[in-house]
Coordinates of C-alpha atoms (C1' of nucleotides) in Angstrom, one line a residue:
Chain I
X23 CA 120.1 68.2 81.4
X24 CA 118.4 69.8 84.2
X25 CA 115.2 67.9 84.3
X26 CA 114.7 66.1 87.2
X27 CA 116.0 62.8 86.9
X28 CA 114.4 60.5 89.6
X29 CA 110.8 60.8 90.9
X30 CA 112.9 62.5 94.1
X31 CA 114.5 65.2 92.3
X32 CA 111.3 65.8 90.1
X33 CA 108.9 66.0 93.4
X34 CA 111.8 68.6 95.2
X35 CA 111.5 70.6 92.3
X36 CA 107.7 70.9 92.1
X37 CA 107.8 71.6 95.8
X38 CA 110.1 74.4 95.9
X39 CA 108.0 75.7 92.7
X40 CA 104.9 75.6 95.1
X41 CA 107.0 76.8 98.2
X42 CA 107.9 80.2 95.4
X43 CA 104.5 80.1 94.2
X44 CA 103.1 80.5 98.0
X45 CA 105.3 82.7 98.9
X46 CA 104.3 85.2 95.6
X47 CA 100.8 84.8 96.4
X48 CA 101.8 85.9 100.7
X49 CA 103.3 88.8 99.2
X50 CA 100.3 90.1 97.5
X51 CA 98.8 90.7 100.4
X52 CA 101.5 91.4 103.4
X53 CA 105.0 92.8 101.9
X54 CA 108.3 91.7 102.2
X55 CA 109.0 93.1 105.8
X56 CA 106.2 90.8 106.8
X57 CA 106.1 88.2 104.5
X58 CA 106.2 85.2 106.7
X59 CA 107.5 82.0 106.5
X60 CA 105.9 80.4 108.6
X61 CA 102.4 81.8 107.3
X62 CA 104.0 80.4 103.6
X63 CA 104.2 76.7 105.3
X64 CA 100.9 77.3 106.4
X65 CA 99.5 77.7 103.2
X66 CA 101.1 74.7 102.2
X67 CA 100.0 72.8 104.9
X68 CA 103.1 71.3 105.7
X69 CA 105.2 72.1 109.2
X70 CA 107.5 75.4 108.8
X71 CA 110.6 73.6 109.3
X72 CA 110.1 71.4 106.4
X73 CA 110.8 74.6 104.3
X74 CA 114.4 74.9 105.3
X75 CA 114.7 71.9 103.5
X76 CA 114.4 74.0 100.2
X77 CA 115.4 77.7 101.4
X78 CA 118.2 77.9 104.2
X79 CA 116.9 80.7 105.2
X80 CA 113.9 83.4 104.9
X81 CA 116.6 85.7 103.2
X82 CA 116.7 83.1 100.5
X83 CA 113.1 82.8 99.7
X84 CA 113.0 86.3 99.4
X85 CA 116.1 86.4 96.7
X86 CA 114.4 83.2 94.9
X87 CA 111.3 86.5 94.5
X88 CA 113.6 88.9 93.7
X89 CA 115.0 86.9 90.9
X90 CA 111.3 86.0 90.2
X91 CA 110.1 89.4 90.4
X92 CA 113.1 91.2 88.1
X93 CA 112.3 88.4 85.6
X94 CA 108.5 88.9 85.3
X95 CA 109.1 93.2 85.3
X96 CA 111.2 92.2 82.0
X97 CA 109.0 89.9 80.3
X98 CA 106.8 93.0 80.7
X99 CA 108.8 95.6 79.2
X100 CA 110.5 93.4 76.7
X101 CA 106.6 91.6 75.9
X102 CA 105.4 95.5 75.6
X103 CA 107.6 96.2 73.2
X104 CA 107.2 96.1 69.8
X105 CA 110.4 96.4 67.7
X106 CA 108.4 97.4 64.8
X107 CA 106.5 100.1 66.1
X108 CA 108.1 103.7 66.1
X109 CA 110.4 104.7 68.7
X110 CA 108.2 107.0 70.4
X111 CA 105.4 104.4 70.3
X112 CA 108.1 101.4 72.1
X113 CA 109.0 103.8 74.7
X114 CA 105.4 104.6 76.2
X115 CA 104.5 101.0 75.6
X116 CA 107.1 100.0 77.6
X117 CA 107.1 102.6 80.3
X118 CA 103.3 101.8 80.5
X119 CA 103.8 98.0 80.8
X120 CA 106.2 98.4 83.6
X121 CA 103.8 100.8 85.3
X122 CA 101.2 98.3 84.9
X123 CA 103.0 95.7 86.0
X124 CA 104.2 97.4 89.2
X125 CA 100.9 98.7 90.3
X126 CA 99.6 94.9 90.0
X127 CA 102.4 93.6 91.8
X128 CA 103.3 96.4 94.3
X129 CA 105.3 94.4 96.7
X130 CA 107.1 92.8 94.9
X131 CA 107.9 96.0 93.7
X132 CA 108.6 97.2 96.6
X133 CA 110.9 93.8 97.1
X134 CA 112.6 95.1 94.2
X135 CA 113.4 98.6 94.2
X136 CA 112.0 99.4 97.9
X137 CA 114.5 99.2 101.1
X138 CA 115.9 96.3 100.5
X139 CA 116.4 93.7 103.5
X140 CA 118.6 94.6 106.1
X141 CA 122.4 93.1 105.5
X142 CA 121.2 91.5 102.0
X143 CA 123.8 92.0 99.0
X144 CA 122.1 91.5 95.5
X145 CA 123.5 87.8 94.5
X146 CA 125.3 88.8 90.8
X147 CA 123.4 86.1 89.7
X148 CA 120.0 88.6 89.5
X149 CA 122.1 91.0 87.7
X150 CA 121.3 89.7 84.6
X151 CA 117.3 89.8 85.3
X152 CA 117.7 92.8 86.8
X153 CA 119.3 94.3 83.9
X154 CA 116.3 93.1 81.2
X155 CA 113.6 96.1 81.9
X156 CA 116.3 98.7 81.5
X157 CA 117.8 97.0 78.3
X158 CA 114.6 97.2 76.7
X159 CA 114.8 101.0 77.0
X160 CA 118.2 101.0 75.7
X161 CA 117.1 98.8 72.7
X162 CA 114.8 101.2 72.1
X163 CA 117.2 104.4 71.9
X164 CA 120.0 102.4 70.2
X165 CA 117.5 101.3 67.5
X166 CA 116.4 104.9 67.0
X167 CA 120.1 105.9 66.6
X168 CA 120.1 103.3 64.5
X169 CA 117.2 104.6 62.0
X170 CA 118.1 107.9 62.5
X171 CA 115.3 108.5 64.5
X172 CA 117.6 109.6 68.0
X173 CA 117.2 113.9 69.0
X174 CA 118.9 113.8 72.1
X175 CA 118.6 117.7 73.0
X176 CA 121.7 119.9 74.9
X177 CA 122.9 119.2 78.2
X178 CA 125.1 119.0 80.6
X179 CA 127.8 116.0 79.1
X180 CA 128.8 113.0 81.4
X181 CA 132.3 112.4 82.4
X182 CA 133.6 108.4 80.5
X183 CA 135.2 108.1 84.1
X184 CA 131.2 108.6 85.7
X185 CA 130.0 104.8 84.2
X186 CA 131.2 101.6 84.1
X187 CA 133.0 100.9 80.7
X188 CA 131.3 97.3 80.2
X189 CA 127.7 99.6 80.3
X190 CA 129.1 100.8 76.6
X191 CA 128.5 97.9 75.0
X192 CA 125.9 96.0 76.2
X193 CA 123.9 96.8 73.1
X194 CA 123.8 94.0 70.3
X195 CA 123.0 97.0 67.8
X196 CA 124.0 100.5 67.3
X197 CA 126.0 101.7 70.6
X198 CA 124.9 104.3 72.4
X199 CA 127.9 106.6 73.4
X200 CA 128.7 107.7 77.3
X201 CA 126.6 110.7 77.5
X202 CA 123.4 108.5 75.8
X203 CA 124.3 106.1 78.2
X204 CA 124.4 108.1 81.3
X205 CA 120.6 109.7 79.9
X206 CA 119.1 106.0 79.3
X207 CA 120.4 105.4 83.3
X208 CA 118.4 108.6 84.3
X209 CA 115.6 107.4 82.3
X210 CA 115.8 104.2 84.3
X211 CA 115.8 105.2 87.2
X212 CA 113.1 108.1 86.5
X213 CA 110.8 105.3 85.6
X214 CA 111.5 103.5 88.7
X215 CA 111.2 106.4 90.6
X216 CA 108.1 108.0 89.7
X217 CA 106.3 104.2 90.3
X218 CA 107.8 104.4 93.7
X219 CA 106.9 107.9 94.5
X220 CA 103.3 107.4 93.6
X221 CA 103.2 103.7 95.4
X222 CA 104.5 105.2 98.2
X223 CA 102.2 108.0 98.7
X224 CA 104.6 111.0 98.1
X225 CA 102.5 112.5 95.0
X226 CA 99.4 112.7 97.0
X227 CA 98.7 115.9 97.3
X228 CA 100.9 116.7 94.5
X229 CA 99.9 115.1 91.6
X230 CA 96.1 115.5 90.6
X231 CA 95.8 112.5 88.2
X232 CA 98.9 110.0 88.6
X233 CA 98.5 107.8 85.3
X234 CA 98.4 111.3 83.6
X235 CA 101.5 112.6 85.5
X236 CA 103.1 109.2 84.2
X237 CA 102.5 110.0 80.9
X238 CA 103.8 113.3 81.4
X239 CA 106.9 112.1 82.9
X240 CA 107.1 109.2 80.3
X241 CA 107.2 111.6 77.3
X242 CA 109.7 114.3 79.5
X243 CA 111.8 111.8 80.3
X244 CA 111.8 110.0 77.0
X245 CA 112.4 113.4 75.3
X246 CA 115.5 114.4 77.2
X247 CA 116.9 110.8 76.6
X248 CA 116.4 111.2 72.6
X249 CA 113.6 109.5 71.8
X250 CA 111.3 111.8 69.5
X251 CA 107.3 112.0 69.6
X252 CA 105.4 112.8 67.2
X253 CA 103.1 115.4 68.7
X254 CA 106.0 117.0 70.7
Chain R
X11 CA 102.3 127.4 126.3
X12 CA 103.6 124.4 125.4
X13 CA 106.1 124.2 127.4
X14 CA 105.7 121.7 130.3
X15 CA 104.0 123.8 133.5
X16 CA 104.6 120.5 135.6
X17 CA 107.8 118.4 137.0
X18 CA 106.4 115.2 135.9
X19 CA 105.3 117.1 132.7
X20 CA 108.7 118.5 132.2
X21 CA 110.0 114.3 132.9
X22 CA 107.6 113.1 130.2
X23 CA 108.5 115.6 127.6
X24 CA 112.7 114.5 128.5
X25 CA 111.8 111.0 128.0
X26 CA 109.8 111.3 125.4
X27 CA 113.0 112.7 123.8
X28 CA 115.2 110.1 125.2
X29 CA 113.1 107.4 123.7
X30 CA 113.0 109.1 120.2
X31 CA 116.9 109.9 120.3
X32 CA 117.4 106.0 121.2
X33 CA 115.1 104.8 118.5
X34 CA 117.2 107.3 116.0
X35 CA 121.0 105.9 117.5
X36 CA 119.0 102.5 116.9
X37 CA 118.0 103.6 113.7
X38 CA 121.7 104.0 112.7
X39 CA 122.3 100.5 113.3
X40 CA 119.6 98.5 112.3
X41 CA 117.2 99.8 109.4
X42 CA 113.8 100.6 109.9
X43 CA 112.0 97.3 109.5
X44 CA 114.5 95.7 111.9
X45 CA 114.0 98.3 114.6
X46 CA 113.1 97.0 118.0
X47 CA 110.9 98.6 121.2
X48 CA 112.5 96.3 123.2
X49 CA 116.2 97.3 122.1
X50 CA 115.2 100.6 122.2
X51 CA 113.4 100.0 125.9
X52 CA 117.1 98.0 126.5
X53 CA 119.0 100.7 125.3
X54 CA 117.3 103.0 127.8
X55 CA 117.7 100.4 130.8
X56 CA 113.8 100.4 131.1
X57 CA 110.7 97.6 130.8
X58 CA 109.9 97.5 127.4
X59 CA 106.1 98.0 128.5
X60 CA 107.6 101.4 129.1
X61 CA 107.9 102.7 126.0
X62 CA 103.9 102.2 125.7
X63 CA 103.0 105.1 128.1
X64 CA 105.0 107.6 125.7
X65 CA 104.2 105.8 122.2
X66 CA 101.0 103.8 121.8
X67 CA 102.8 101.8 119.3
X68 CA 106.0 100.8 117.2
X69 CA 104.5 102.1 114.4
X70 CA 103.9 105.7 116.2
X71 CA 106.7 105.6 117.4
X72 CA 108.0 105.4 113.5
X73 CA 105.9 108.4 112.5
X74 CA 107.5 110.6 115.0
X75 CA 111.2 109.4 113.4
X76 CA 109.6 110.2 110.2
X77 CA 108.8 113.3 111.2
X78 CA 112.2 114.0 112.6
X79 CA 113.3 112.8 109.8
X80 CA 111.8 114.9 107.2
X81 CA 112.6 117.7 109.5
X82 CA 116.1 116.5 109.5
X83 CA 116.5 116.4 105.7
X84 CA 114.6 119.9 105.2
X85 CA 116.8 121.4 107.4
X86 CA 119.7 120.3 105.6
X87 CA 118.7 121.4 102.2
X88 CA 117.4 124.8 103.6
X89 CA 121.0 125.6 105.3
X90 CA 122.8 124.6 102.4
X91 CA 120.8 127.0 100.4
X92 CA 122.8 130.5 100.3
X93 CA 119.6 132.8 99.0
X94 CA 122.5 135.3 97.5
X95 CA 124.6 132.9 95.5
X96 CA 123.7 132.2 91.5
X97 CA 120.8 129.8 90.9
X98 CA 123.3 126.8 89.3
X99 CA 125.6 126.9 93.0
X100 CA 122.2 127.3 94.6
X101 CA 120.4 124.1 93.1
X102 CA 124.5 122.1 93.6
X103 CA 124.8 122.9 96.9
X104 CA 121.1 121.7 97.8
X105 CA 121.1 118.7 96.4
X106 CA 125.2 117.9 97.4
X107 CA 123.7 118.5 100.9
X108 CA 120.7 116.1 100.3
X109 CA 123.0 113.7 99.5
X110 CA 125.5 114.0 102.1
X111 CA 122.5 113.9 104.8
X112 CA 120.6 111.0 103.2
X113 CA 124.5 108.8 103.5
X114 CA 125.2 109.7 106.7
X115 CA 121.3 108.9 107.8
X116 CA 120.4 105.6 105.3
X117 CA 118.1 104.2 107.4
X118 CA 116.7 107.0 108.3
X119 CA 116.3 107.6 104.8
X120 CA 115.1 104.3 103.9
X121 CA 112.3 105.5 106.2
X122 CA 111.2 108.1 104.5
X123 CA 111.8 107.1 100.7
X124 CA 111.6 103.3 101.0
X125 CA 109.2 100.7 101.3
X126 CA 106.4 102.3 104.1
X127 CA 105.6 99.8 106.9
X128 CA 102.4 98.3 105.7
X129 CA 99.2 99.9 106.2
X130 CA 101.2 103.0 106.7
X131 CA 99.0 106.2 105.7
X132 CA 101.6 109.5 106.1
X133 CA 99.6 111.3 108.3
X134 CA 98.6 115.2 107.2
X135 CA 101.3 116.6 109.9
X136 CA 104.1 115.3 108.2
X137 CA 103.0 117.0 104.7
X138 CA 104.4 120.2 105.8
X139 CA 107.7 119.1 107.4
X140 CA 108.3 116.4 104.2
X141 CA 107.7 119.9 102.3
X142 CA 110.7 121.7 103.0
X143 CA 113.2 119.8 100.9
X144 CA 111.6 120.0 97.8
X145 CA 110.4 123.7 98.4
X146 CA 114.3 124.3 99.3
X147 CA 114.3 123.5 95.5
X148 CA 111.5 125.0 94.4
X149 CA 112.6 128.5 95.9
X150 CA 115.5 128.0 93.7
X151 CA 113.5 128.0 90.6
X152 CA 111.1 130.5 92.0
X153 CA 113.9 132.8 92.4
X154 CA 115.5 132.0 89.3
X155 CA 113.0 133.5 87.4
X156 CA 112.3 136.5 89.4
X157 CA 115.8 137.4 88.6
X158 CA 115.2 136.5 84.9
X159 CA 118.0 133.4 85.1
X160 CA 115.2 130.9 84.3
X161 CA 115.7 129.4 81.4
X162 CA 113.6 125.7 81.2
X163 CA 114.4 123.9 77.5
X164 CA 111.3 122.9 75.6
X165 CA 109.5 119.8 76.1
X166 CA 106.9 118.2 76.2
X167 CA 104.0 120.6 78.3
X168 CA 102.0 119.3 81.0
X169 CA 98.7 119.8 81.3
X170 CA 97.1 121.7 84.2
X171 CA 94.6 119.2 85.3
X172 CA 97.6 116.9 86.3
X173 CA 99.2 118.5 89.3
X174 CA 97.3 119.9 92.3
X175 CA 96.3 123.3 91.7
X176 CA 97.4 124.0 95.3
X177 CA 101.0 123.6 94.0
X178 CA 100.9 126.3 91.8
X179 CA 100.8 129.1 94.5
X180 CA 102.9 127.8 97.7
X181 CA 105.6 129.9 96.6
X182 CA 105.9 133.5 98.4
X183 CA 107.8 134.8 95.7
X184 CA 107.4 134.5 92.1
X185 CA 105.0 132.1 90.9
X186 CA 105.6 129.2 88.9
X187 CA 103.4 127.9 86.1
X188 CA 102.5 124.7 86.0
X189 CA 104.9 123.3 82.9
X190 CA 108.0 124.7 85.6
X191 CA 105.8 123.3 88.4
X192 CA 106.0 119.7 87.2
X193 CA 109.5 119.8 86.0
X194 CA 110.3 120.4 89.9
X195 CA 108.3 117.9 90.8
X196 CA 110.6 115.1 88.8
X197 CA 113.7 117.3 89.7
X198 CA 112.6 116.2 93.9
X199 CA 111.3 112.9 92.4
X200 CA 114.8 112.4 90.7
X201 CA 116.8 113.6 93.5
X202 CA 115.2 111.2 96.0
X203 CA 115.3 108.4 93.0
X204 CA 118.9 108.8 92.5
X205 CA 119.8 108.6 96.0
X206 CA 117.6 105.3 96.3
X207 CA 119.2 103.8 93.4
X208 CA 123.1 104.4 94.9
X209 CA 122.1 103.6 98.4
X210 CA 120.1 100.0 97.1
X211 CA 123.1 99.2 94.9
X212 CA 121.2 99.2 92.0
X213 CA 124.1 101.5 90.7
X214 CA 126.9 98.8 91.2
X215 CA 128.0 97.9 88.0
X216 CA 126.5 100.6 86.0
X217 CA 127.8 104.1 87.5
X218 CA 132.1 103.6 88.5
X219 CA 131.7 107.1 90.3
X220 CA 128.8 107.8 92.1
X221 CA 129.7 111.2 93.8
X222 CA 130.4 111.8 90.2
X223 CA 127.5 110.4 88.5
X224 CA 125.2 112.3 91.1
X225 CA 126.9 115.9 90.3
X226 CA 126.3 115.1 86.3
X227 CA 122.5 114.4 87.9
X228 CA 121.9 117.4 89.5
X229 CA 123.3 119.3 86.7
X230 CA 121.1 117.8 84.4
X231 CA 117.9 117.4 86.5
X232 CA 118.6 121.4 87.1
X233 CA 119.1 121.7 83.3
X234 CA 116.1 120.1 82.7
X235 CA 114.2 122.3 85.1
X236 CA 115.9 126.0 83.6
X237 CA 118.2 127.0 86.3
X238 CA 121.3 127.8 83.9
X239 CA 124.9 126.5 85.2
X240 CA 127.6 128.5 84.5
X241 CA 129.7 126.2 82.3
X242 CA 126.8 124.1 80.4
Chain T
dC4 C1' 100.0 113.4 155.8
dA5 C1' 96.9 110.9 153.0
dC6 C1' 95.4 109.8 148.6
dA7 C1' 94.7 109.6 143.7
dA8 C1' 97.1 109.6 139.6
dA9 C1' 100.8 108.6 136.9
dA10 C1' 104.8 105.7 135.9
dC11 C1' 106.8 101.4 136.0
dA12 C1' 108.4 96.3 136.1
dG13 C1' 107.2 91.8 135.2
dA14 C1' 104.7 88.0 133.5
dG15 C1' 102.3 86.3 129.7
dC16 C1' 100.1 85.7 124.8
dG17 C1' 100.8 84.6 120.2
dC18 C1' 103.7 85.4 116.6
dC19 C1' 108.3 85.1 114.3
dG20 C1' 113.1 82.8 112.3
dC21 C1' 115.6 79.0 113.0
dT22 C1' 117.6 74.5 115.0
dC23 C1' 117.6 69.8 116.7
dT24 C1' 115.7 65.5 117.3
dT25 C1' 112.8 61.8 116.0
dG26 C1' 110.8 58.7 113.0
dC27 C1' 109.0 57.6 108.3
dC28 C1' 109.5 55.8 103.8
dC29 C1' 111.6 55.7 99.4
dT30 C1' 115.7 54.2 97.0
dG31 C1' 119.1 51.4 95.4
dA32 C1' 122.7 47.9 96.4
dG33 C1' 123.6 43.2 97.8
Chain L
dC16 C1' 113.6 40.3 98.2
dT17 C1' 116.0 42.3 102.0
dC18 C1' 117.7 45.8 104.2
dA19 C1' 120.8 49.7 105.3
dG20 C1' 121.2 54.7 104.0
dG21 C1' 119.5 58.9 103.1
dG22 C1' 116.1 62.3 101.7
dC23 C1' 112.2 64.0 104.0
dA24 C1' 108.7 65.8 107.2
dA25 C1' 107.0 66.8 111.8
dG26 C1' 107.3 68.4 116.4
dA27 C1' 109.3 70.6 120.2
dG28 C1' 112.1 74.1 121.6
dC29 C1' 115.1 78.6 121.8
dG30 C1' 115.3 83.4 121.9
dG31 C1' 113.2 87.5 120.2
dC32 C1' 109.4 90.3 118.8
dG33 C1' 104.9 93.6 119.5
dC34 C1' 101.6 94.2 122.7
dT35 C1' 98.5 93.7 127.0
dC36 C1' 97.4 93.0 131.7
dT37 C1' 98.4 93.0 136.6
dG38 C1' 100.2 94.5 140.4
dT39 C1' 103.7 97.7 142.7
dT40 C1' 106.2 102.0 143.3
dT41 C1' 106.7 106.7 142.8
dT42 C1' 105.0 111.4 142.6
dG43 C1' 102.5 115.7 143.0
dT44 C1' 98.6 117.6 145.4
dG45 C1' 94.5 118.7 148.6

DNA sequence: CACAAAACAGAGCGCCGCTCTTGCCCTGAG
DNA sequence: CTCAGGGCAAGAGCGGCGCTCTGTTTTGTG
């Protein structure tokens, strides 16, 4: 249904692929402030106005990467993750992939979770990608809840009024209830976090040995969202 | 001694100001990557070769507002901080004023958390001033225990050889070890993180309250990191 | 007062995002 | 097969950017 039909559509489509494809490859080496578009027709050989003809706008290209970008940091964490594997086991793997991932592909994931571009509002349509890396975590604590397998420890509890209702059940298996909710958001965001931190330079001088300070913070954060470890 | 001996000295120093005050009111408007020496130079009714006799680039230009910037966010935590009030209303009141700074400054705060302008290297003078929030917290915990109101859950332990040993002694007052050390690392890395993730909108959809979702944070994150709260 | 140094304005370079015009060539209808 | 219509690409051009270079004006000092 959405294969090109004519040899027009089918040669648009390979060209914006290429146009994407470019750009990804610009962004290795410039970031997104200064990912240019012109420098992307450039590559292509073809005359920068000739790309408006499949991005209106730079803005666009850059939310054709996001989507691109949230997309490939889930096929990490969800490929990472083995279902089978015990829940301590899924969580690193999957903290480790993203971390991976990110350091690999640092601006994009800067494009992702950095500052994002001035005046842009996150089209709903990448809400769905976006959401991908964090649902793998919360497969992983909702199937420990599931087995038994779930020690979330004492703390502070989270208001039902705090998170969006929908966020509740999101989970094909075992729900998770608010305050396990509100913890797999804080793991979320730690793991996002402590990439950007040490991509960004604020644990130099701070950190002595950053994949081992991941791992650290991996098992911390894992541990206060429930997830149990075998040597812990 | 460092104040200006000469008229044109005392001029240069003004301007100097006046340059960096524009940048910042620009800086309100704009967001960092967007920000303009010629607007600046505009908003100052001057050339915009100017600005190069004061700043030998945008990008120096930049590290001063970092600096300020820093400066600016240190200050706040450190006047929020009431050194006689309980260790829970201590840590709240730090990282409520955080907060309140880092919305009322976004860009400015984008600036110092987001995405660094590329082939950015945080030069060694602004270690000190980006210091002062997260020692702000640390003096919290520091404190905390000296009084014997420290009281960190277990988890998993950290091992020495991960964080700086410098870390472990920049506290005047009672010193940290370095399982309590790295849990205030991630309690700065998470109040920073949290504050990225509301002001990026990677929130919308997930938290419905997100004054109230940061409180639960910082009651946790503090949790986490032993200062005791009076109701949890 | 004369003079050197500092400050400044303006033009200019190459880059950027984006638009408009021009012409090509493929496509499909007559 | 012919031929108009439309998708398509190229080029010039607009205003803005960071930055540099060249003269000119201002300023403090011997």
């Amino acid at each position: 249904m959405n294969a090109p039909r004519t040899a027009r559509e089918r040669a648009r489509a390979e060209l914006t692929k290429e146009i994407l494809s470019a750009a990804k490859h610009q962004l290795g080496e410039v970031g997104p402030s200064a990912l240019s578009l012109r420098a992307v027709a450039r590559e292509l050989g073809m005359a920068s106005s000739a790309i408006y003809r499949y991005f209106p706008s730079r803005d666009e290209l850059l939310t054709a990467l996001i989507l691109d970008g949230y997309n490939d940091i889930g096929s990490a964490a969800e490929g990472a993750d083995d279902p089978a594997a015990e829940p301590g086991e899924r969580w690193l793997a999957i903290w480790r992939a993203v971390r991976e991932w990110s350091m690999s592909h640092r601006y994009e994931f800067a494009l992702l979770f950095g500052t994002p571009v001035p005046g842009y509002a996150a089209p709903q349509e990448t809400a769905t990608a976006a959401g991908r890396m964090p649902l793998a975590l919360a497969r992983v604590l909702s199937d420990a809840k599931a087995a038994g397998k779930f020690r979330p420890p004492p703390g502070p509890s989270c208001d039902p009024s705090l998170v969006e209702p929908g966020m509740l059940d999101l989970m094909p298996g075992e729900d998770l209830v608010v305050d396990e909710v509100a913890r797999g958001i804080l793991a979320w965001n730690r793991l996002v976090g402590v990439i950007s931190f040490e991509l960004h330079g604020h644990l130099n001088n701070v950190t002595a040995d950053d994949a081992g300070f991941f791992e650290y913070t991996a098992r911390m954060e894992g541990t206060v969202a429930g997830v149990p470890f075998g040597d812990a």
